[in-house]
Short mmCIF file of C-alpha atoms in Angstrom, two decimals:
data_model
loop_
_atom_site.label_atom_id
_atom_site.label_comp_id
_atom_site.label_asym_id
_atom_site.label_seq_id
_atom_site.Cartn_x
_atom_site.Cartn_y
_atom_site.Cartn_z
CA MET H 5 24.12 3.01 27.51
CA LEU H 6 22.18 3.28 24.24
CA ILE H 7 21.16 0.10 22.36
CA PRO H 8 20.40 0.96 18.66
CA ASN H 9 17.77 -1.09 16.88
CA LYS H 10 16.98 -1.29 13.24
CA ILE H 11 15.30 -3.92 11.06
CA SER H 12 16.73 -4.95 7.62
CA VAL H 13 14.71 -6.94 5.10
CA THR H 14 15.77 -8.58 1.89
CA TYR H 15 13.05 -9.92 -0.35
CA GLY H 16 12.62 -11.30 -3.92
CA ALA H 17 10.18 -10.09 -6.59
CA ALA H 18 9.17 -11.14 -10.05
CA THR H 19 8.61 -8.61 -12.83
CA PRO H 20 5.85 -9.04 -15.56
CA ASP H 21 8.44 -10.24 -18.06
CA GLY H 22 9.45 -13.09 -15.74
CA LYS H 23 12.66 -11.67 -14.36
CA ARG H 24 13.36 -12.13 -10.57
CA VAL H 25 15.07 -9.34 -8.65
CA LEU H 26 16.15 -8.97 -5.08
CA GLN H 27 15.09 -5.94 -3.01
CA PHE H 28 16.63 -4.52 0.19
CA ALA H 29 14.78 -2.43 2.81
CA GLU H 30 15.60 -0.91 6.19
CA SER H 31 13.34 0.37 8.92
CA ASN H 32 13.87 3.69 10.79
CA ALA H 33 16.46 3.47 13.63
CA VAL H 34 15.32 3.55 17.26
CA SER H 35 17.47 3.47 20.48
CA THR H 36 16.68 2.01 23.81
CA GLU H 37 18.58 3.46 26.81
CA VAL H 38 19.60 1.23 29.66
CA LEU H 39 19.62 3.60 32.63
CA SER H 40 21.60 1.14 34.84
CA TYR H 41 24.71 1.99 32.76
CA SER H 42 23.77 5.70 32.23
CA VAL H 43 23.63 6.75 35.87
CA LEU H 44 27.21 6.59 37.23
CA LYS H 45 27.32 5.87 41.02
CA GLU H 46 30.83 6.31 42.49
CA ILE H 47 31.30 5.77 46.27
CA ARG H 48 34.60 6.08 48.14
CA THR H 49 35.97 6.77 51.50
CA ASP H 50 38.92 8.86 52.74
CA LYS H 51 40.32 5.97 54.84
CA ILE H 52 40.56 2.21 54.31
CA THR H 53 41.60 1.56 57.97
CA VAL H 54 40.28 3.18 61.12
CA ARG H 55 40.45 2.64 64.87
CA ALA H 56 37.24 1.81 66.76
CA GLY H 57 35.53 5.04 67.56
CA GLU H 58 37.18 6.84 64.69
CA ASN H 59 35.22 8.53 61.80
CA ALA H 60 35.63 8.01 58.04
CA ARG H 61 34.26 10.37 55.36
CA VAL H 62 32.13 8.78 52.63
CA THR H 63 31.71 10.59 49.30
CA VAL H 64 29.12 9.55 46.74
CA THR H 65 29.25 11.06 43.24
CA LEU H 66 26.18 10.62 41.04
CA THR H 67 26.38 11.59 37.37
CA ASN H 68 23.50 11.46 34.80
CA THR H 69 25.11 10.39 31.52
CA SER H 70 21.70 9.51 30.03
CA ALA H 71 19.60 11.57 27.61
CA ALA H 72 16.71 11.73 30.21
CA LYS H 73 16.26 14.09 33.14
CA LEU H 74 16.24 12.37 36.46
CA LEU H 75 13.33 13.52 38.65
CA ASN H 76 12.24 13.01 42.33
CA ASN H 77 15.78 11.87 43.38
CA LEU H 78 15.93 10.35 46.73
CA PHE H 79 19.16 9.18 48.50
CA THR H 80 19.06 6.59 51.23
CA ALA H 81 21.30 4.01 52.89
CA LEU H 82 21.06 1.14 55.35
CA GLN H 83 22.96 1.36 58.61
CA PRO H 84 26.53 0.38 57.85
CA GLY H 85 27.81 -2.93 59.20
CA ASN H 86 29.84 -2.36 62.42
CA ALA H 87 29.49 1.42 62.14
CA ASN H 88 27.05 4.23 62.72
CA PHE H 89 26.12 7.38 60.70
CA VAL H 90 27.45 10.60 62.28
CA ALA H 91 24.40 12.83 62.85
CA GLY H 92 24.53 16.23 61.13
CA SER H 93 27.51 15.35 58.93
CA VAL H 94 25.60 15.25 55.55
CA LYS H 95 26.53 17.75 52.82
CA VAL H 96 24.96 17.91 49.31
CA ASN H 97 27.11 19.81 46.81
CA GLY H 98 28.97 21.27 49.71
CA VAL H 99 25.77 22.56 51.53
CA ALA H 100 25.23 21.18 55.01
CA GLN H 101 22.02 19.09 55.45
CA PRO H 102 21.76 18.78 59.26
CA GLU H 103 18.30 17.22 59.22
CA ALA H 104 19.13 14.57 56.61
CA ASP H 105 17.72 11.11 57.61
CA PHE H 106 19.27 8.06 55.92
CA THR H 107 16.50 5.75 56.95
CA ALA H 108 13.67 7.82 55.48
CA GLY H 109 15.91 9.14 52.73
CA PHE H 110 16.52 12.75 51.73
CA ASP H 111 15.85 14.71 48.51
CA LEU H 112 18.52 15.53 45.91
CA PRO H 113 18.14 18.13 43.13
CA ASP H 114 16.88 17.00 39.70
CA LEU H 115 19.70 15.95 37.41
CA GLU H 116 19.63 17.19 33.82
CA PRO H 117 21.58 15.06 31.23
CA GLY H 118 25.27 15.47 32.12
CA GLY H 119 24.46 16.76 35.65
CA THR H 120 26.33 15.73 38.77
CA VAL H 121 25.59 15.78 42.52
CA ILE H 122 27.94 15.02 45.28
CA ILE H 123 26.90 13.68 48.72
CA GLU H 124 29.28 13.65 51.66
CA TYR H 125 28.77 12.19 55.18
CA LYS H 126 30.67 10.47 57.96
CA ILE H 127 30.35 7.04 59.57
CA LYS H 128 31.91 6.04 62.87
CA ALA H 129 33.24 2.46 63.36
CA PHE H 130 32.54 0.85 66.71
CA LYS H 131 33.63 -2.72 66.58
CA PRO H 132 37.37 -3.53 66.44
CA ASP H 133 38.72 -6.47 64.44
CA THR H 134 35.90 -6.26 61.92
CA ALA H 135 35.13 -4.51 58.64
CA ALA H 136 32.60 -1.71 58.18
CA ARG H 137 30.71 -2.30 55.01
CA HIS H 138 28.48 0.23 53.36
CA PHE H 139 26.52 1.06 50.20
CA ALA H 140 23.90 3.66 49.29
CA THR H 141 20.81 3.64 47.08
CA LEU H 142 19.42 6.25 44.64
CA TYR H 143 15.70 6.29 43.78
CA PHE H 144 14.69 8.36 40.76
CA THR H 145 11.94 8.90 38.20
CA VAL H 146 12.15 9.29 34.40
CA ASP H 147 9.48 10.64 32.14
CA ASP H 148 9.29 8.03 29.40
CA PRO H 149 7.76 9.19 26.08
CA GLU H 150 5.77 6.00 25.76
CA ARG H 151 5.07 4.82 29.36
CA GLY H 152 5.00 8.11 31.22
CA TYR H 153 6.67 8.46 34.57
CA VAL H 154 8.67 5.37 35.51
CA ASP H 155 10.32 4.84 38.84
CA TYR H 156 13.85 3.27 39.15
CA TYR H 157 16.41 2.57 41.92
CA GLU H 158 20.13 1.85 41.70
CA ASN H 159 22.55 0.71 44.36
CA THR H 160 26.20 1.92 44.57
CA GLU H 161 29.06 -0.50 44.95
CA THR H 162 29.97 -1.62 48.52
CA VAL H 163 32.92 -0.01 50.23
CA GLU H 164 34.78 -1.80 53.07
CA ILE H 165 36.80 -0.24 55.92
CA SER H 166 39.03 -2.34 58.22
CA VAL H 167 38.45 -1.49 61.92
CA ILE H 168 41.28 -2.03 64.36
CA ALA H 169 41.48 -1.88 68.16
CA GLY H 170 41.19 1.61 69.70
CA GLU H 171 44.13 1.17 72.07
CA VAL H 172 47.69 -0.01 71.55
CA ASN H 173 48.76 -2.69 74.04
CA VAL H 174 52.24 -1.94 75.42
CA ALA H 175 52.09 -4.40 78.28
CA GLY H 176 55.47 -6.05 79.08
CA GLN H 177 57.56 -3.22 77.66
CA ILE H 178 59.47 -1.18 80.30
CA VAL H 179 60.89 2.16 79.14
CA ILE H 180 63.58 3.72 81.45
CA ARG H 181 66.34 6.35 81.14
CA THR H 182 70.03 5.56 80.71
CA PHE H 183 73.05 7.71 79.99
CA TYR H 184 75.11 7.54 76.79
CA ASN H 185 78.03 9.89 76.26
CA ASN H 186 76.64 12.02 79.04
CA ARG H 187 73.32 12.47 77.15
CA CYS H 188 70.12 10.94 78.38
CA ARG H 189 67.89 8.76 76.07
CA PHE H 190 65.01 6.36 76.35
CA ILE H 191 65.55 2.65 75.59
CA CYS H 192 63.93 -0.62 76.69
CA CYS H 193 65.86 -2.10 79.57
CA PRO H 194 68.19 -4.84 78.35
CA CYS H 195 68.45 -6.51 81.66
CA PRO H 196 66.63 -9.77 82.42
CA GLY H 197 65.20 -8.08 85.40
CA PHE H 198 65.44 -4.76 87.22
CA CYS H 199 69.12 -4.56 87.99
CA GLY H 200 69.52 -0.91 89.05
CA CYS H 201 69.61 0.81 85.61
CA CYS H 202 68.72 4.49 86.11
CA ASN H 203 67.82 4.25 89.71
CA PHE H 204 67.66 0.47 89.32
CA CYS H 205 70.98 -0.87 88.19
CA GLY H 206 73.28 2.10 87.33
CA ASN H 207 73.90 0.83 83.86
CA PHE H 208 75.79 3.97 82.55
CA ARG H 209 77.47 3.80 79.17
CA TYR H 210 80.37 5.90 77.92
#
């Protein structure tokens, strides 16, 4: 985001003949760029709910909408809450990065104005009945005309994935075969107890 800045001055003057006049002057225009609004950081997942032990794919899209080139780009992330990174799952612009280390961070290409880089990786949820929360951080450098090389960092938003139990509890449900119009089907036994239906109670229907 660019913040324009210009100074306007209005002043009075007296001529030799005693007349007073008003004068108006403007300075040159300068712009200050706020990089927090000029580096877009979109994070999303392919699933909003997973079972414990299941993977979700995370995609982070970084776009440089500023007028400055982003240098020394480093991508890093803390361990997701209630989940682990899947080793060897990182891709940068579709190219696998099997040695990428989230703790130490890994390098991204320089981003020219208007440039985009896409990072993909997987996380595995391990704790049911919780939420896996995750965000990432981009470190980068800008060559400022006045201050020289200046370092910045920006966090993405936080994504949240609901984690449910890894198994479905079917205790208490008994599935047996009965006959209906001479065709076999599966239903839950309607009897209050085993009464002979299908080798238990002979509950045949026609």
